[in-house]
CSV table of C-alpha atoms and ligand atoms in Angstrom, one decimal:
chain,number,residue,atom,x,y,z
A,1,MET,CA,0.0,0.0,0.0
A,2,PRO,CA,1.5,3.4,-1.0
A,3,SER,CA,1.6,6.1,1.6
A,4,THR,CA,-1.3,8.6,1.5
A,5,CYS,CA,-2.0,11.8,3.3
A,6,ALA,CA,-5.4,13.3,3.9
A,7,ILE,CA,-6.7,16.4,5.7
A,8,VAL,CA,-10.2,16.3,7.2
A,9,VAL,CA,-11.8,19.4,8.7
A,10,HIS,CA,-14.7,19.3,11.2
A,11,PRO,CA,-16.8,22.2,12.3
A,12,SER,CA,-15.8,21.9,16.0
A,13,ALA,CA,-13.5,20.0,18.3
A,14,GLU,CA,-16.6,18.1,19.5
A,15,ALA,CA,-17.6,17.1,16.0
A,16,LEU,CA,-14.0,16.0,15.3
A,17,ALA,CA,-13.9,13.8,18.4
A,18,LEU,CA,-17.2,12.2,17.5
A,19,ALA,CA,-16.2,11.5,14.0
A,20,ALA,CA,-12.8,10.0,15.1
A,21,ALA,CA,-14.7,7.8,17.6
A,22,GLU,CA,-17.0,6.6,14.8
A,23,ARG,CA,-14.0,5.8,12.5
A,24,LEU,CA,-12.1,4.1,15.2
A,25,ALA,CA,-15.1,1.9,16.2
A,26,SER,CA,-15.4,0.9,12.5
A,27,LEU,CA,-11.7,0.1,12.1
A,28,VAL,CA,-11.7,-2.1,15.2
A,29,ALA,CA,-14.8,-3.9,14.0
A,30,GLU,CA,-13.4,-4.4,10.5
A,31,THR,CA,-9.9,-5.6,11.4
A,32,GLU,CA,-9.3,-9.0,10.0
A,33,ARG,CA,-6.7,-10.1,12.4
A,34,PRO,CA,-7.4,-8.7,15.9
A,35,PRO,CA,-6.1,-7.4,18.2
A,36,PHE,CA,-6.1,-4.0,16.6
A,37,PHE,CA,-3.0,-2.3,18.0
A,38,LEU,CA,-3.6,1.3,18.9
A,39,ALA,CA,-1.1,3.8,20.4
A,40,LEU,CA,-2.5,6.8,22.3
A,41,SER,CA,-1.1,10.3,23.0
A,42,GLY,CA,-1.6,12.5,25.9
A,43,GLY,CA,-2.5,16.2,25.8
A,44,ALA,CA,-5.8,18.0,26.0
A,45,THR,CA,-6.9,17.4,22.3
A,46,PRO,CA,-7.6,13.7,22.4
A,47,GLN,CA,-9.1,13.6,25.8
A,48,ARG,CA,-12.6,14.3,24.5
A,49,LEU,CA,-12.2,11.4,22.0
A,50,TYR,CA,-11.4,9.1,24.9
A,51,GLU,CA,-14.4,10.3,26.9
A,52,ILE,CA,-16.7,9.9,24.0
A,53,LEU,CA,-15.4,6.3,23.5
A,54,ALA,CA,-16.2,5.6,27.1
A,55,GLY,CA,-19.6,7.2,26.9
A,56,ASP,CA,-23.0,5.6,26.3
A,57,ARG,CA,-22.9,5.8,22.6
A,58,PHE,CA,-19.7,3.8,22.2
A,59,ARG,CA,-19.1,1.9,25.4
A,60,GLU,CA,-21.3,-1.0,24.3
A,61,ARG,CA,-20.5,-0.7,20.6
A,62,VAL,CA,-16.8,-0.9,20.4
A,63,ALA,CA,-15.4,-4.4,20.4
A,64,TRP,CA,-13.0,-3.8,23.2
A,65,ALA,CA,-11.7,-7.3,23.3
A,66,ARG,CA,-10.4,-6.8,19.7
A,67,LEU,CA,-8.3,-3.8,20.8
A,68,GLU,CA,-5.0,-3.5,22.5
A,69,ILE,CA,-3.6,-0.1,23.6
A,70,PHE,CA,-0.1,1.3,23.9
A,71,PHE,CA,1.1,4.8,24.6
A,72,ALA,CA,3.1,6.8,22.1
A,73,ASP,CA,4.8,8.9,24.8
A,74,GLU,CA,4.8,9.5,28.5
A,75,ARG,CA,6.2,11.8,31.1
A,76,ALA,CA,8.6,10.4,33.7
A,77,VAL,CA,6.1,10.4,36.6
A,78,PRO,CA,4.2,7.7,38.5
A,79,PRO,CA,0.9,6.5,37.0
A,80,ASP,CA,-1.3,8.5,39.3
A,81,HIS,CA,0.6,11.8,38.8
A,82,LEU,CA,-1.3,14.8,37.5
A,83,ASP,CA,1.0,15.0,34.5
A,84,SER,CA,0.8,11.4,33.6
A,85,ASN,CA,-0.7,10.6,30.2
A,86,PHE,CA,-1.8,7.2,31.6
A,87,ALA,CA,-3.6,8.9,34.4
A,88,MET,CA,-5.6,11.0,32.0
A,89,VAL,CA,-6.4,8.1,29.7
A,90,ALA,CA,-7.3,5.9,32.7
A,91,ARG,CA,-9.8,8.6,34.0
A,92,ALA,CA,-11.3,9.3,30.6
A,93,LEU,CA,-11.4,5.8,29.1
A,94,LEU,CA,-9.7,2.8,30.8
A,95,ALA,CA,-11.7,3.0,34.0
A,96,HIS,CA,-14.9,2.6,32.0
A,97,VAL,CA,-14.2,-0.1,29.4
A,98,PRO,CA,-12.8,-3.6,29.4
A,99,VAL,CA,-9.7,-3.0,27.2
A,100,LYS,CA,-6.2,-4.2,27.4
A,101,ALA,CA,-3.7,-1.3,27.8
A,102,HIS,CA,0.0,-1.3,28.4
A,103,ARG,CA,1.2,1.7,30.4
A,104,MET,CA,4.5,3.3,29.3
A,105,PRO,CA,6.5,3.4,32.6
A,106,ALA,CA,8.7,6.4,31.6
A,107,GLU,CA,9.8,6.9,35.2
A,108,SER,CA,11.8,3.6,35.0
A,109,GLY,CA,13.8,5.1,32.1
A,110,ASP,CA,13.7,1.6,30.5
A,111,ALA,CA,12.7,2.5,26.9
A,112,GLU,CA,14.1,-0.8,25.7
A,113,ALA,CA,11.7,-2.8,27.8
A,114,TYR,CA,8.7,-1.0,26.3
A,115,ALA,CA,10.1,-1.5,22.8
A,116,ARG,CA,10.5,-5.2,23.6
A,117,LEU,CA,6.9,-5.3,24.8
A,118,VAL,CA,5.6,-3.7,21.6
A,119,GLY,CA,7.8,-6.1,19.6
A,120,THR,CA,6.4,-9.1,21.5
A,121,ARG,CA,2.8,-8.2,21.2
A,122,VAL,CA,2.8,-6.8,17.6
A,123,VAL,CA,4.0,-9.6,15.3
A,124,ALA,CA,3.4,-7.9,12.0
A,125,ARG,CA,6.6,-6.3,10.7
A,126,ARG,CA,7.7,-3.8,8.1
A,127,ASP,CA,11.5,-3.9,7.5
A,128,GLY,CA,11.8,-5.6,10.9
A,129,VAL,CA,9.7,-2.9,12.7
A,130,PRO,CA,6.4,-3.7,14.4
A,131,VAL,CA,3.4,-2.4,12.5
A,132,LEU,CA,0.8,-0.8,14.7
A,133,ASP,CA,-2.7,-0.4,13.3
A,134,LEU,CA,-3.1,3.2,14.4
A,135,VAL,CA,-1.0,5.8,16.2
A,136,LEU,CA,-2.8,8.8,17.5
A,137,LEU,CA,-0.7,11.9,17.8
A,138,GLY,CA,-1.2,15.5,18.7
A,139,ILE,CA,0.9,18.6,17.8
A,140,GLY,CA,2.3,21.3,20.1
A,141,THR,CA,2.5,24.9,19.0
A,142,ASP,CA,6.3,24.4,18.7
A,143,GLY,CA,5.7,21.5,16.2
A,144,HIS,CA,6.5,18.7,18.6
A,145,THR,CA,4.6,15.5,18.4
A,146,ALA,CA,4.5,12.5,20.8
A,147,SER,CA,7.6,13.5,22.9
A,148,LEU,CA,9.7,14.3,19.8
A,149,PHE,CA,10.6,17.9,20.5
A,150,PRO,CA,12.5,20.4,18.2
A,151,GLY,CA,16.2,19.8,18.1
A,152,THR,CA,16.2,16.8,20.5
A,153,PRO,CA,18.3,13.6,20.1
A,154,ALA,CA,15.3,11.4,19.6
A,155,LEU,CA,14.7,13.0,16.2
A,156,ASP,CA,17.9,11.3,14.9
A,157,GLU,CA,17.0,7.9,16.1
A,158,THR,CA,17.1,5.4,13.3
A,159,ARG,CA,17.3,2.1,15.2
A,160,ASN,CA,15.4,2.1,18.5
A,161,TRP,CA,11.6,2.1,18.4
A,162,VAL,CA,11.2,3.7,21.8
A,163,VAL,CA,13.7,6.1,23.6
A,164,MET,CA,14.1,8.3,26.6
A,165,ASN,CA,14.3,11.9,25.2
A,166,GLU,CA,16.0,14.8,26.9
A,167,VAL,CA,13.9,17.9,26.4
A,168,PRO,CA,15.8,21.0,27.5
A,169,SER,CA,12.8,23.3,26.9
A,170,LEU,CA,10.9,21.4,29.5
A,171,GLY,CA,13.9,20.5,31.7
A,172,ALA,CA,12.6,17.0,31.6
A,173,ARG,CA,13.1,13.5,30.2
A,174,ARG,CA,10.2,11.8,28.5
A,175,MET,CA,9.7,8.4,26.9
A,176,SER,CA,8.6,8.4,23.3
A,177,PHE,CA,8.0,6.4,20.2
A,178,THR,CA,10.5,7.3,17.5
A,179,TYR,CA,10.0,7.9,13.8
A,180,PRO,CA,11.0,4.3,12.8
A,181,LEU,CA,8.1,2.9,14.9
A,182,ILE,CA,5.6,5.7,14.1
A,183,ASN,CA,6.3,5.6,10.4
A,184,ALA,CA,6.0,1.8,10.1
A,185,SER,CA,2.4,2.0,11.2
A,186,ARG,CA,-0.6,1.3,9.0
A,187,ARG,CA,-2.2,4.6,10.0
A,188,VAL,CA,-1.3,7.8,11.8
A,189,TRP,CA,-3.8,10.3,12.9
A,190,ILE,CA,-2.7,13.8,13.9
A,191,LEU,CA,-5.3,15.6,15.9
A,192,ALA,CA,-5.3,19.4,16.2
A,193,THR,CA,-8.0,21.7,17.4
A,194,GLY,CA,-8.2,25.4,18.4
A,195,GLY,CA,-6.9,28.7,16.9
A,196,ALA,CA,-3.6,28.4,18.8
A,197,LYS,CA,-2.6,25.5,16.5
A,198,ARG,CA,-3.6,27.3,13.3
A,199,GLU,CA,-0.2,28.8,12.5
A,200,ILE,CA,1.9,25.7,13.2
A,201,VAL,CA,-0.6,23.4,11.4
A,202,MET,CA,-0.4,25.6,8.3
A,203,GLN,CA,3.4,25.7,8.4
A,204,CYS,CA,3.7,22.0,8.8
A,205,LEU,CA,1.2,21.1,6.1
A,206,ARG,CA,3.2,23.3,3.7
A,207,ALA,CA,6.5,21.8,4.7
A,208,PRO,CA,8.2,19.3,2.4
A,209,ALA,CA,8.2,15.7,3.8
A,210,ALA,CA,11.4,14.3,5.3
A,211,GLY,CA,12.5,12.5,2.1
A,212,GLU,CA,12.0,15.7,0.0
A,213,PRO,CA,14.5,18.5,-0.4
A,214,GLY,CA,14.7,20.6,2.8
A,215,GLY,CA,12.4,18.1,4.6
A,216,ALA,CA,15.1,16.7,6.9
A,217,ALA,CA,16.1,20.1,8.2
A,218,LEU,CA,12.5,21.1,8.8
A,219,ARG,CA,11.9,18.0,10.8
A,220,GLN,CA,14.5,19.2,13.3
A,221,ARG,CA,12.5,22.4,13.6
A,222,TRP,CA,9.0,21.0,13.5
A,223,PRO,CA,9.2,17.3,14.4
A,224,VAL,CA,5.7,16.5,13.2
A,225,VAL,CA,6.9,17.0,9.7
A,226,GLY,CA,8.9,13.8,10.0
A,227,VAL,CA,5.7,11.8,10.6
A,228,ARG,CA,5.0,10.1,7.3
A,229,PRO,CA,4.0,6.4,7.3
A,230,HIS,CA,6.2,4.6,4.7
A,231,GLU,CA,3.3,2.5,3.4
A,232,GLY,CA,0.4,3.7,5.4
A,233,GLU,CA,-2.2,6.4,5.7
A,234,LEU,CA,-1.6,9.8,7.4
A,235,VAL,CA,-4.7,11.8,8.3
A,236,TRP,CA,-4.7,15.2,9.8
A,237,TRP,CA,-7.9,15.7,11.8
A,238,LEU,CA,-8.5,19.4,12.2
A,239,ASP,CA,-11.4,21.5,13.5
A,240,GLU,CA,-12.2,24.7,11.7
A,241,ALA,CA,-10.3,26.9,14.2
A,242,ALA,CA,-7.1,24.9,13.6
A,243,ALA,CA,-7.6,24.7,9.9
A,244,GLY,CA,-8.1,28.4,9.5
B,1,LIG,C1,1.8,14.7,25.5
B,1,LIG,C2,1.7,14.5,24.0
B,1,LIG,C3,2.0,15.6,23.1
B,1,LIG,C4,0.7,16.3,22.8
B,1,LIG,C5,0.9,17.7,22.3
B,1,LIG,C6,-0.4,18.4,22.1
B,1,LIG,O1,2.1,13.8,26.2
B,1,LIG,O2,1.5,15.9,25.9
B,1,LIG,O3,1.6,13.2,23.6
B,1,LIG,O4,2.8,15.3,22.0
B,1,LIG,O5,0.0,15.6,21.8
B,1,LIG,O6,1.7,18.4,23.3
B,1,LIG,O7,-1.0,18.6,23.3
B,1,LIG,P1,-2.4,19.3,23.4
B,1,LIG,O8,-3.4,18.4,22.8
B,1,LIG,O9,-2.6,19.4,24.9
B,1,LIG,O10,-2.3,20.6,22.8
């Protein structure tokens, strides 16, 4: 399957979250070889999607037993910490539905162990790299995605699927999926809502991809530009405020 890129715009963040929930429920139902491997991001943008999935409309409808969840990135904090992506997803979704989820224990610093876990659970491979069915990502106003921040060492990672990334702008270390793992996936969705994201979304959508002239340098500046599944589908999910 060649790599494709689509941009879908919804009138509001709520409409976007609802449409994404619908699409995800269908993908899980249609998957020929369950489990459907899904990686989640933190941040405020996908939280509504997680809540909608746990709500009346989807709780009974999604085939939860066909789904297995990983995390695309995590802060180095315990699972009940206010900053923990796991804590947010647990509150919004995991506490309400019977789904298998693998927390990313970033506070252990053991990125290799998480990579091994992904590699053990996900048997499908593309050039030796596990193929996740869907990776959900967000974008920061600085162009970061997952915990791939501008100018940080994780951007140059070509071998490891998961790394601890030193992020000087935050004065913190985070665990994150790397490009090799993200770009081996079948699908990547980048969710962006709100006017504050408009400028960066526009710049990144205009930027050349990593393989094109100038693309590699831009990926250092706006890491989301390096997200481009090799043989999969990339979808930018925007609300009207982010799309401008
Ligand atoms: C995280 C993320 C991160 C997030 C962006 C956007 O752990 O925070 O995975 O990459 O997606 O920072 O965050 P918002 O949705 O809160 O703007």
